Coordinates of N, CA and C in Angstrom, one line a residue:
Chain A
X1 N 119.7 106.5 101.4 CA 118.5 107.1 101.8 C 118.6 108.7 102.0
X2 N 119.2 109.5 100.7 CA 119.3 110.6 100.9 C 117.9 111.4 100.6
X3 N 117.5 112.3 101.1 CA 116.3 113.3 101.3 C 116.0 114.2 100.0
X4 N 115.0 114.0 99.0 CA 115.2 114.6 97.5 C 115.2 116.3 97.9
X5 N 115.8 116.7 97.1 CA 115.7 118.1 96.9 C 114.8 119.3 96.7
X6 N 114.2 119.7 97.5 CA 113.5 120.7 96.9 C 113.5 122.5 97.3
X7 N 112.9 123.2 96.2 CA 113.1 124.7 96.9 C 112.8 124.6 98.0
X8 N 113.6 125.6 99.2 CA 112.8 125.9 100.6 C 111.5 126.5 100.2
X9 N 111.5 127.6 99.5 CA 110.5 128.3 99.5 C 110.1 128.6 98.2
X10 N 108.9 129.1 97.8 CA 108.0 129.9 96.8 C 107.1 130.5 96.6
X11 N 106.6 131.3 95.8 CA 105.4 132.2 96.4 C 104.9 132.8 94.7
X12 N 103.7 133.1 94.7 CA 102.9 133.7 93.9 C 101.3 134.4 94.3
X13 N 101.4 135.0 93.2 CA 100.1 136.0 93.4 C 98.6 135.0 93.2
X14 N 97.7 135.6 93.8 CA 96.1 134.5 93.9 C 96.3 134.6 92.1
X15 N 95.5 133.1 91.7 CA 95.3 133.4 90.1 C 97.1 133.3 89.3
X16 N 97.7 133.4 90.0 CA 99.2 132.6 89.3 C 99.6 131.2 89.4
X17 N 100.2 130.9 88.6 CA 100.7 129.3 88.9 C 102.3 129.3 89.6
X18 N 102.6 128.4 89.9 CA 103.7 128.0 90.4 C 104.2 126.7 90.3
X19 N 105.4 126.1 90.0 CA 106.0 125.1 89.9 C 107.1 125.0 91.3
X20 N 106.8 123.4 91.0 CA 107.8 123.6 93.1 C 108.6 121.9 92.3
X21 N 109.3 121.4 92.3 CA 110.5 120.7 91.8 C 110.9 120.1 92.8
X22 N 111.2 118.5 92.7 CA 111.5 117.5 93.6 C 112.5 116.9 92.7
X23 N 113.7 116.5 93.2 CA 115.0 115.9 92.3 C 115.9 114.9 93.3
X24 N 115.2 113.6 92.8 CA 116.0 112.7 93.5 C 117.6 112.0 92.7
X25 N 117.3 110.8 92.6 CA 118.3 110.2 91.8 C 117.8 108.6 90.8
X26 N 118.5 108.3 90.4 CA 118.6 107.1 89.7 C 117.9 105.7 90.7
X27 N 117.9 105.9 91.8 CA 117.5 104.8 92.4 C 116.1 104.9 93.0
X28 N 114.9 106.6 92.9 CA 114.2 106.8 93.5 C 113.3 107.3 93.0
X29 N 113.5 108.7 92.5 CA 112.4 109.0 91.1 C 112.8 109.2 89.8
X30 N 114.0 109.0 89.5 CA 114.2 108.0 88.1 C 113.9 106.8 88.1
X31 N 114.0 105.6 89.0 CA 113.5 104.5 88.9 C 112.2 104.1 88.7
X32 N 111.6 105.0 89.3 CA 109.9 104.6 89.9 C 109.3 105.5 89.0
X33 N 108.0 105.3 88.7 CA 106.7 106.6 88.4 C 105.7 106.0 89.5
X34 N 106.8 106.2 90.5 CA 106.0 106.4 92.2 C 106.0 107.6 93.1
X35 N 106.1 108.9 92.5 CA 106.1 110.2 93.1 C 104.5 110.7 93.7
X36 N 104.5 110.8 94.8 CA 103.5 111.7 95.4 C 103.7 112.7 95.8
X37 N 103.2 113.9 96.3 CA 103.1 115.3 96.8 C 102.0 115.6 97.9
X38 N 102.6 116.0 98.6 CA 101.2 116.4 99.9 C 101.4 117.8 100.4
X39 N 100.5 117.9 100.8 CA 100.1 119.4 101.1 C 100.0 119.6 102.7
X40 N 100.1 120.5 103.1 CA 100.8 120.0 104.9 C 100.5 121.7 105.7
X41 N 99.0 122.1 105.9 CA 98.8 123.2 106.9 C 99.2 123.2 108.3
X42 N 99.9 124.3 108.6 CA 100.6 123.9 110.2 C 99.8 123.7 111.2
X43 N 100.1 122.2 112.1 CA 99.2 121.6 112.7 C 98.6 120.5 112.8
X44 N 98.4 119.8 111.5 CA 97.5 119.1 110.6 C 98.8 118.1 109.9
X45 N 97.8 116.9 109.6 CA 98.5 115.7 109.4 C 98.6 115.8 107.7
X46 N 99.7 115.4 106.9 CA 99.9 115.7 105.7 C 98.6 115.2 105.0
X47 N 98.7 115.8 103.7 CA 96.8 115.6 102.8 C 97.8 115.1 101.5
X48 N 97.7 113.7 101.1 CA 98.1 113.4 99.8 C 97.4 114.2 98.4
X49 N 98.2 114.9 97.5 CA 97.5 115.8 96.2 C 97.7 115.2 95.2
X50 N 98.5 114.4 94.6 CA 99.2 114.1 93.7 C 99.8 112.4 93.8
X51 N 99.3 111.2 93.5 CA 100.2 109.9 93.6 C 100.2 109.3 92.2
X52 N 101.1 108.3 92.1 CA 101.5 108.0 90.5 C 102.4 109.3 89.9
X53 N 103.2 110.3 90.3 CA 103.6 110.8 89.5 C 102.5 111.9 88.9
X54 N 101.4 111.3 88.2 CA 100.2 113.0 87.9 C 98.9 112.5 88.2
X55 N 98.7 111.6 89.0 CA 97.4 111.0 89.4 C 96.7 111.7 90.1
X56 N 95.5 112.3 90.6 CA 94.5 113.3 91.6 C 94.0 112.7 92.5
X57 N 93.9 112.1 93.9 CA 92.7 111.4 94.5 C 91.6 112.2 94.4
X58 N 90.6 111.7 94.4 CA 89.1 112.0 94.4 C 89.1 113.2 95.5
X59 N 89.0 114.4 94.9 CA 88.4 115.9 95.6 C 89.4 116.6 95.4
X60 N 91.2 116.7 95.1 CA 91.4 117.4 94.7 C 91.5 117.9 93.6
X61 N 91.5 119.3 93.8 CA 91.1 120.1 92.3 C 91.9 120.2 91.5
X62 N 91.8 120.2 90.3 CA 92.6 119.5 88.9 C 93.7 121.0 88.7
X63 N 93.5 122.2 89.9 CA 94.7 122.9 89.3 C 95.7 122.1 90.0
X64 N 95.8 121.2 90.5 CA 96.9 120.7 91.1 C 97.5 119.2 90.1
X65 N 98.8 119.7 89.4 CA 99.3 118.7 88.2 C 100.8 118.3 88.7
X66 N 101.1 116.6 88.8 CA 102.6 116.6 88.5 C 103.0 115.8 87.1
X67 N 104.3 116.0 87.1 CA 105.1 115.2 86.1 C 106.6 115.2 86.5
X68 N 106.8 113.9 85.4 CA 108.6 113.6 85.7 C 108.8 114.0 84.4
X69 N 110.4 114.3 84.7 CA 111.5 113.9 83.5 C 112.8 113.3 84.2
X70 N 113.0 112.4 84.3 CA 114.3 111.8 84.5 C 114.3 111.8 86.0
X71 N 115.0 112.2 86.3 CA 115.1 112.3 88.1 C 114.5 113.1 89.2
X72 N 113.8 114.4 87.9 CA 113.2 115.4 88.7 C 111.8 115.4 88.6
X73 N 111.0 115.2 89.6 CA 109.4 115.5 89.3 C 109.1 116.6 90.0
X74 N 107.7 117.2 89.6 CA 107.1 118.9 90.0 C 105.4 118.3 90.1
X75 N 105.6 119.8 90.8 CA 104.2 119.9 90.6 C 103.8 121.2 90.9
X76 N 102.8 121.4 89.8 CA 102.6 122.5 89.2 C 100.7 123.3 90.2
X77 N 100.7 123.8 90.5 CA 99.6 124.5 91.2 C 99.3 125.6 90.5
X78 N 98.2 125.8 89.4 CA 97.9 126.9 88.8 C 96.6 127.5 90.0
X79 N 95.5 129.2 89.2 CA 94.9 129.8 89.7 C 95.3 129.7 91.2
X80 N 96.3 130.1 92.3 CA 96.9 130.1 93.1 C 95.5 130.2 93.6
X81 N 95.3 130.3 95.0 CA 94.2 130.3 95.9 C 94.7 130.5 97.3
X82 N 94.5 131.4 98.2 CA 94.9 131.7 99.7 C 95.0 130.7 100.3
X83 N 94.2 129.9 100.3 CA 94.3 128.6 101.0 C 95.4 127.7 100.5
X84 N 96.2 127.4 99.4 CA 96.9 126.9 99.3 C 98.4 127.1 99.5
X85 N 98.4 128.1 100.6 CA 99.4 128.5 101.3 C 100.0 127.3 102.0
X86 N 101.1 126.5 102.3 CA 101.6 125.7 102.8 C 102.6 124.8 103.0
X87 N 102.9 124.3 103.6 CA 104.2 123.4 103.0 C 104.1 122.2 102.2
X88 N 104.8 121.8 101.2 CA 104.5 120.6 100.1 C 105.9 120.0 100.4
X89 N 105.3 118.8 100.4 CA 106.3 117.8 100.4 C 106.4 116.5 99.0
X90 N 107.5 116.1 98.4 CA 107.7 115.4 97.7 C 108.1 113.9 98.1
X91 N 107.7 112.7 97.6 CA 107.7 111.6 98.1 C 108.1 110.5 97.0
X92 N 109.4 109.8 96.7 CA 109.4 108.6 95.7 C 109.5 107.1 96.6
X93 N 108.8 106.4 96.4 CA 109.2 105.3 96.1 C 110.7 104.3 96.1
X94 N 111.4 104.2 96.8 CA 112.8 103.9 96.3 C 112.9 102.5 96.5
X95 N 112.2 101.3 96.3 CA 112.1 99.8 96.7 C 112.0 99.2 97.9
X96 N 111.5 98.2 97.7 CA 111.8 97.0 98.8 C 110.8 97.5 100.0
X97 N 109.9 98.3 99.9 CA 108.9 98.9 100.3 C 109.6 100.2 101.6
X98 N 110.7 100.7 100.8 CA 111.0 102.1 101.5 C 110.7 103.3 100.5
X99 N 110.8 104.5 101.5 CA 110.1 105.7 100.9 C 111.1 106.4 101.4
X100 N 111.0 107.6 100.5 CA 112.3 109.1 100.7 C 111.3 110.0 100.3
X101 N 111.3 111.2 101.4 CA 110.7 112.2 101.2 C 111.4 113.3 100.9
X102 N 111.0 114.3 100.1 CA 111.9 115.6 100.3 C 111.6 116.5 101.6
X103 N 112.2 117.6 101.3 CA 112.9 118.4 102.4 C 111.6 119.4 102.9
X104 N 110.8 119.3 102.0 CA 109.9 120.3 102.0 C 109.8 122.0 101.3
X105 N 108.9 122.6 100.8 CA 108.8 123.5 100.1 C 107.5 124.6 100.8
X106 N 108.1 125.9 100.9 CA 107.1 126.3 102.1 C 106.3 127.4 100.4
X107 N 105.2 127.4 100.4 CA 104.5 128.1 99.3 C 103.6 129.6 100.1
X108 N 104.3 130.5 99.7 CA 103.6 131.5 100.2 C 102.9 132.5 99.2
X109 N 101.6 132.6 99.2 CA 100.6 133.5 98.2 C 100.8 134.8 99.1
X110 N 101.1 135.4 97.6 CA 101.4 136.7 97.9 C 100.1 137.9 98.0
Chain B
X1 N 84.6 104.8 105.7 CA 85.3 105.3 105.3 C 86.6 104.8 106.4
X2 N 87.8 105.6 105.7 CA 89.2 104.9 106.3 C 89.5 106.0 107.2
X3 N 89.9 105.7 108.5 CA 90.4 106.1 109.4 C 91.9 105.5 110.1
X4 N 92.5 105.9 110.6 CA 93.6 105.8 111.4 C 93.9 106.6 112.6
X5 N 93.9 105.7 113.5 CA 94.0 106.5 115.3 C 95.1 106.2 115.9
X6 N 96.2 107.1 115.7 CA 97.4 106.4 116.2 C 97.5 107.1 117.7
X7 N 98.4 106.3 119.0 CA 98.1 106.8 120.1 C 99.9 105.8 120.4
X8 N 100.0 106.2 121.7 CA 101.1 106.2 122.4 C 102.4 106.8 122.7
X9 N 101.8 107.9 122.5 CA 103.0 108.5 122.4 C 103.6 109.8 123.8
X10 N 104.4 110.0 124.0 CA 104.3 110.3 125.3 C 106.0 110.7 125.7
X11 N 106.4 111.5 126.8 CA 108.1 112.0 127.2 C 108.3 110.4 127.8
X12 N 109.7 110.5 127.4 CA 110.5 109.5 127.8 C 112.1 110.2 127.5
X13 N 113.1 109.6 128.9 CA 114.3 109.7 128.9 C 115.0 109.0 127.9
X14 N 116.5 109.3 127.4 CA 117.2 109.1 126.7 C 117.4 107.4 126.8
X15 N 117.5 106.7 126.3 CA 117.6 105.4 125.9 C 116.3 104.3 126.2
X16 N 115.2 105.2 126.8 CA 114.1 104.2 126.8 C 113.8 104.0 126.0
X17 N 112.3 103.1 125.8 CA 111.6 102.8 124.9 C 109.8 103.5 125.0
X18 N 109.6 103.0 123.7 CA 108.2 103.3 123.8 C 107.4 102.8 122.8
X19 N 106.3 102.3 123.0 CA 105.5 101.8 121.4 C 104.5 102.6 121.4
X20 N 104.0 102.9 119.9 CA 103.3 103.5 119.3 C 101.9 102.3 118.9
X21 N 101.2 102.8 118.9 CA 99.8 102.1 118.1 C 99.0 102.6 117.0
X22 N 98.6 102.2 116.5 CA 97.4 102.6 115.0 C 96.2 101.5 114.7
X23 N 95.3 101.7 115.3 CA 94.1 101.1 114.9 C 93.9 101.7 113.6
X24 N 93.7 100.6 112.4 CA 92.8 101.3 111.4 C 91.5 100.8 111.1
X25 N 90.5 101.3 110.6 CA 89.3 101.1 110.2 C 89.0 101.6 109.1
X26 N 88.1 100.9 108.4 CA 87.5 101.3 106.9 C 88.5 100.3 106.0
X27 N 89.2 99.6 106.6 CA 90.6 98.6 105.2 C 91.3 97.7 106.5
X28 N 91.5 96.9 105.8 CA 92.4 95.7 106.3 C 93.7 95.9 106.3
X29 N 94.5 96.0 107.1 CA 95.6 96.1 107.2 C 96.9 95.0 105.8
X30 N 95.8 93.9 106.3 CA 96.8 92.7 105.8 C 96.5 93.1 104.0
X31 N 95.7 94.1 103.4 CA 95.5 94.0 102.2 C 96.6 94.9 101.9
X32 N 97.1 95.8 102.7 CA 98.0 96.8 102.1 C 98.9 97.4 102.9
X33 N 100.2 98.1 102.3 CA 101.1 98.3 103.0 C 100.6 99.1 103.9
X34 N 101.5 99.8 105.0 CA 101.6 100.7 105.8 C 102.9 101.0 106.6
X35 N 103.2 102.4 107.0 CA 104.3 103.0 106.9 C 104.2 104.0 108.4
X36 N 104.8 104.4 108.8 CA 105.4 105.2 109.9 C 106.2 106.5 109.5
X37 N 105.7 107.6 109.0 CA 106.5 109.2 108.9 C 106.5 109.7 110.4
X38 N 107.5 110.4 110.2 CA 107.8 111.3 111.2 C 108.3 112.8 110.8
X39 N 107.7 113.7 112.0 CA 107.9 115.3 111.4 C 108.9 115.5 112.8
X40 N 110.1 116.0 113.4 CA 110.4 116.6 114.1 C 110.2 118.0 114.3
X41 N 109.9 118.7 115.4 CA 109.5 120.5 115.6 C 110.0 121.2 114.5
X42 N 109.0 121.6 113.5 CA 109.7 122.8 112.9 C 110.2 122.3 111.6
X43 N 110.4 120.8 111.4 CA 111.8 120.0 111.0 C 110.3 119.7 109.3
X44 N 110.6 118.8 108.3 CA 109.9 118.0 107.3 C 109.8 116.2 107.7
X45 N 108.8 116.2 107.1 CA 108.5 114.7 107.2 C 109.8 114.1 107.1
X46 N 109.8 112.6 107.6 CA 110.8 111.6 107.6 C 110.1 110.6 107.2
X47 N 110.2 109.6 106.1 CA 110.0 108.3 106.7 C 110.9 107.7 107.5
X48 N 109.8 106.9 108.2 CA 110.5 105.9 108.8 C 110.7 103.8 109.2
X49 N 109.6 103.8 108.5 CA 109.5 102.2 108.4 C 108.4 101.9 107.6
X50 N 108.2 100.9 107.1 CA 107.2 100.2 106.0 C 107.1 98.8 106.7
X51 N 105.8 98.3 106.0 CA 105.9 97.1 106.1 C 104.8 96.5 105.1
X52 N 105.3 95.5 104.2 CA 104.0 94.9 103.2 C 102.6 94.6 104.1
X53 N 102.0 94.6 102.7 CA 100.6 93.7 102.9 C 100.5 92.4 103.7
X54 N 101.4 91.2 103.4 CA 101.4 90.5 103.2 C 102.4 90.3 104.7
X55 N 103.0 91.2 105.1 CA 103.4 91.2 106.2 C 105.2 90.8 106.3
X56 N 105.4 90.6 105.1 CA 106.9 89.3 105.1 C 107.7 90.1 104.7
X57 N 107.8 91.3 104.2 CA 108.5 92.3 104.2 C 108.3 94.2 104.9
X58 N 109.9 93.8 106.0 CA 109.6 95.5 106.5 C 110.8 95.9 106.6
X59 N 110.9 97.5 106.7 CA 111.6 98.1 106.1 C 112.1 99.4 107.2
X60 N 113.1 99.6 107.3 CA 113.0 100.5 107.9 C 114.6 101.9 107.6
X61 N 114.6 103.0 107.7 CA 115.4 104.1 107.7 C 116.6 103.7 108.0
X62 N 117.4 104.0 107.8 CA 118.8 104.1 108.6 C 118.9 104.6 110.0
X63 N 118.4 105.9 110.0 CA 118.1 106.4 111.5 C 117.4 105.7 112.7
X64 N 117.0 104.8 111.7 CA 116.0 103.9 113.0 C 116.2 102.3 113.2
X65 N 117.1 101.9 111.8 CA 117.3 100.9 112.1 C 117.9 100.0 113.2
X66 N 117.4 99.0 113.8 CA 118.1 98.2 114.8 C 117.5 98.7 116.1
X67 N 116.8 99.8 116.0 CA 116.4 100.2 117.4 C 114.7 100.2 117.3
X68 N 114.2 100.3 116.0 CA 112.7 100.4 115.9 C 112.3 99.0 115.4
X69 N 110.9 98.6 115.5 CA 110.4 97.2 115.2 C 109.2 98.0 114.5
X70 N 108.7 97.8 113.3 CA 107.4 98.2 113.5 C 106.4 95.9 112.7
X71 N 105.0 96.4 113.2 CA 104.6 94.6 113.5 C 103.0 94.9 113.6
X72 N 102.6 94.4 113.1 CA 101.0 94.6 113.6 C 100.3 92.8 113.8
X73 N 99.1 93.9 114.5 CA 98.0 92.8 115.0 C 96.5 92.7 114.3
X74 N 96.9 91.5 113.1 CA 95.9 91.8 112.0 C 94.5 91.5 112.4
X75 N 94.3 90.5 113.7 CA 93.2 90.9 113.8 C 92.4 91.8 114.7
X76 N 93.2 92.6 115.1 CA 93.2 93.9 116.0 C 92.6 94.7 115.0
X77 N 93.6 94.6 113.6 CA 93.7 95.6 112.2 C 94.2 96.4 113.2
X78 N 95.9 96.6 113.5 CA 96.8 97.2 114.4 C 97.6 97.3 114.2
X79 N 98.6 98.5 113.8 CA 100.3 99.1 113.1 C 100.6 99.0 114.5
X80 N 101.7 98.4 114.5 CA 102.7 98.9 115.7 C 103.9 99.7 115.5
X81 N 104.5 100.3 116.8 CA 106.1 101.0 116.1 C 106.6 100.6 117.5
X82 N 107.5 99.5 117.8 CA 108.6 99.4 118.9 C 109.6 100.7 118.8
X83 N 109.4 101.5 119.7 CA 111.1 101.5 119.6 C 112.0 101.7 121.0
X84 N 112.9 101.4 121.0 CA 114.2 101.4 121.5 C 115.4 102.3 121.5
X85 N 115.9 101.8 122.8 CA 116.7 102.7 122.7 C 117.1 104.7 121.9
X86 N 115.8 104.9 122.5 CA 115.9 106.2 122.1 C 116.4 107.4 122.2
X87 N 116.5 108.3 121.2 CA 117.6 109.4 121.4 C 117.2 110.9 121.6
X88 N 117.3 111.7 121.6 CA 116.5 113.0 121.9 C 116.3 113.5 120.4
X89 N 117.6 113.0 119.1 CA 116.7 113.2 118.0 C 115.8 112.4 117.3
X90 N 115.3 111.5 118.2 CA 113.7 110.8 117.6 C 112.5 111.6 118.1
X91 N 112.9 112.5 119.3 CA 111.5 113.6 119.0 C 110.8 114.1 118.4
X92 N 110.0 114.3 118.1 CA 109.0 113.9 116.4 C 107.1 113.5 117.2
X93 N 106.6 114.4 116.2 CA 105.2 113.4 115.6 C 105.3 112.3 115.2
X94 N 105.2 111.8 114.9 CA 104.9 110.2 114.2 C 103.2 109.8 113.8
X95 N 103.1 109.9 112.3 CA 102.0 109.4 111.8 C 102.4 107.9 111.5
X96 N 101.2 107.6 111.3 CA 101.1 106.0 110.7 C 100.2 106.3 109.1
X97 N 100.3 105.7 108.1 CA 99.9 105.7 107.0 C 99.6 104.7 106.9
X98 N 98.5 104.7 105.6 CA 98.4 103.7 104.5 C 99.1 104.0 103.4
X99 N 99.8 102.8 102.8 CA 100.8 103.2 101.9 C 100.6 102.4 100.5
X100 N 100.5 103.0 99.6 CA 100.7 102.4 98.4 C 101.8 103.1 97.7
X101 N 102.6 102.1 97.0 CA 103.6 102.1 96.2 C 103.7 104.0 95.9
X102 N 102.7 104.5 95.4 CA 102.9 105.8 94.4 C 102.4 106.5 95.7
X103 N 102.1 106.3 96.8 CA 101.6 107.2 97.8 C 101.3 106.7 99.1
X104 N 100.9 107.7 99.8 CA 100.4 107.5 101.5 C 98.9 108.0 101.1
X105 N 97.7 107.4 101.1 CA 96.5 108.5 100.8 C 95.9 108.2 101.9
X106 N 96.5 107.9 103.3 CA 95.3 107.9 104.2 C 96.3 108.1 105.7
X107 N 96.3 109.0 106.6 CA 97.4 109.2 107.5 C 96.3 109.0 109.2
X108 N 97.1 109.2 110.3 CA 96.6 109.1 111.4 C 96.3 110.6 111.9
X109 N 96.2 111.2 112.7 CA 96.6 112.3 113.1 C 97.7 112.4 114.2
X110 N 98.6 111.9 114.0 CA 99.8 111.8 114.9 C 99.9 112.0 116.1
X111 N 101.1 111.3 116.8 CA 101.4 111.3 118.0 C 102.7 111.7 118.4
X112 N 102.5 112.8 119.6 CA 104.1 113.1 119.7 C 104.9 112.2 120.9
X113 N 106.0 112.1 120.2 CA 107.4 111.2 121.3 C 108.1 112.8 121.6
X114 N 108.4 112.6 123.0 CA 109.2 113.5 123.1 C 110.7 112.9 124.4
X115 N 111.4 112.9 123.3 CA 112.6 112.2 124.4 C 113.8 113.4 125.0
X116 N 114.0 113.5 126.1 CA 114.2 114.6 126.9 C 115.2 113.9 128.2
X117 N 115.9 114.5 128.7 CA 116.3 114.1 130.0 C 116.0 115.0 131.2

């Protein structure tokens, strides 16, 4: 039940994109296309963006995209926006109905 | 619409206990998983326990195992989280989720444990 990897931090300009990178292993998000991503304003209870790996729930906005390759999945946040200043967290699936989150990724618009 | 009201949470000394609660509304418990994260101050999300639909499988962290129960009261539509024997690093928020396999899409607004002596 080790904790997936991700940058501490990253940052871009309003109107840039950014890629933020979740890397587990062979038993969690290589195994599964069970990756989610949430979005987490300080204070406030995490907001799921991303489940299935590149799936949207109903209302977020389509600049928000993930994908896998092998062990590592991302997610990509194009036209940056002030408000999406925050911490993102990565989430697989690892069986038997347990979950491993990552470490967290703090996104700062510059 | 789906809601989650998690409540119980509150200071407690080093090896007590405490249980958590989650009423949900808008979904049936027994249709779908649900889960227990935890954020310690400052710290990232944790999971910490699962439990199926179906109720016959739960699951829990390393960190918590043997000391946490989580169990609900389906016709309450009610998450529980036992836990025991606690330590000053289970201090933490603790949300309760809805969980499906590829995600959490529906959370509580959490409750803090704060274990202290």
């Amino acid at each position: 039940q080790s904790a997936l990897t991700q940058p501490r931090s990253v940052s871009g300009s309003p109107g840039q994109s950014v890629t933020i990178s979740c890397t587990g292993t062979s038993s969690d998000v290589g195994d599964y296309n069970f990756v989610s991503w949430y979005q987490q304003h300080p204070g406030k209870a995490p907001k799921l963006m991303i489940y299935d790996v590149t799936r949207r729930p109903s209302g977020v906005p389509d600049r928000f995209s993930g994908s896998k390759s092998g062990d590592t999945a991302s997610l990509t946040i194009s036209g940056l926006q002030a408000d999406d200043e925050a911490d993102y967290y990565c989430c697989s699936y690892a069986g038997s109905y347990t979950w491993v989150f990552g470490g967290g990724t703090k996104l700062t618009v510059l | 619409e789906v809601q989650l009201l998690d409540s119980g949470g509150g200071s407690v000394q080093p090896g007590g206990s405490l249980r958590l609660s989650c009423v949900a509304s808008g979904f049936a418990l027994s249709s779908y998983a649900s889960s227990w994260v935890r954020q310690a101050p400052g710290k990232g999300l944790e999971w910490v326990s699962g439990i199926s639909g179906s109720g016959d499988t739960t699951s829990y962290a390393d960190s918590v195992k043997g000391r946490f129960t989580i169990s609900r009261d389906i016709p309450k539509n009610t998450l529980f989280l036992q836990m025991n024997s606690l330590r000053t690093e289970d201090t933490a928020v603790y949300y309760c989720a809805k969980a499906l396999y590829g995600g959490m899409d529906d959370w509580g607004q959490g409750t803090l444990v704060t274990v202290s002596s």
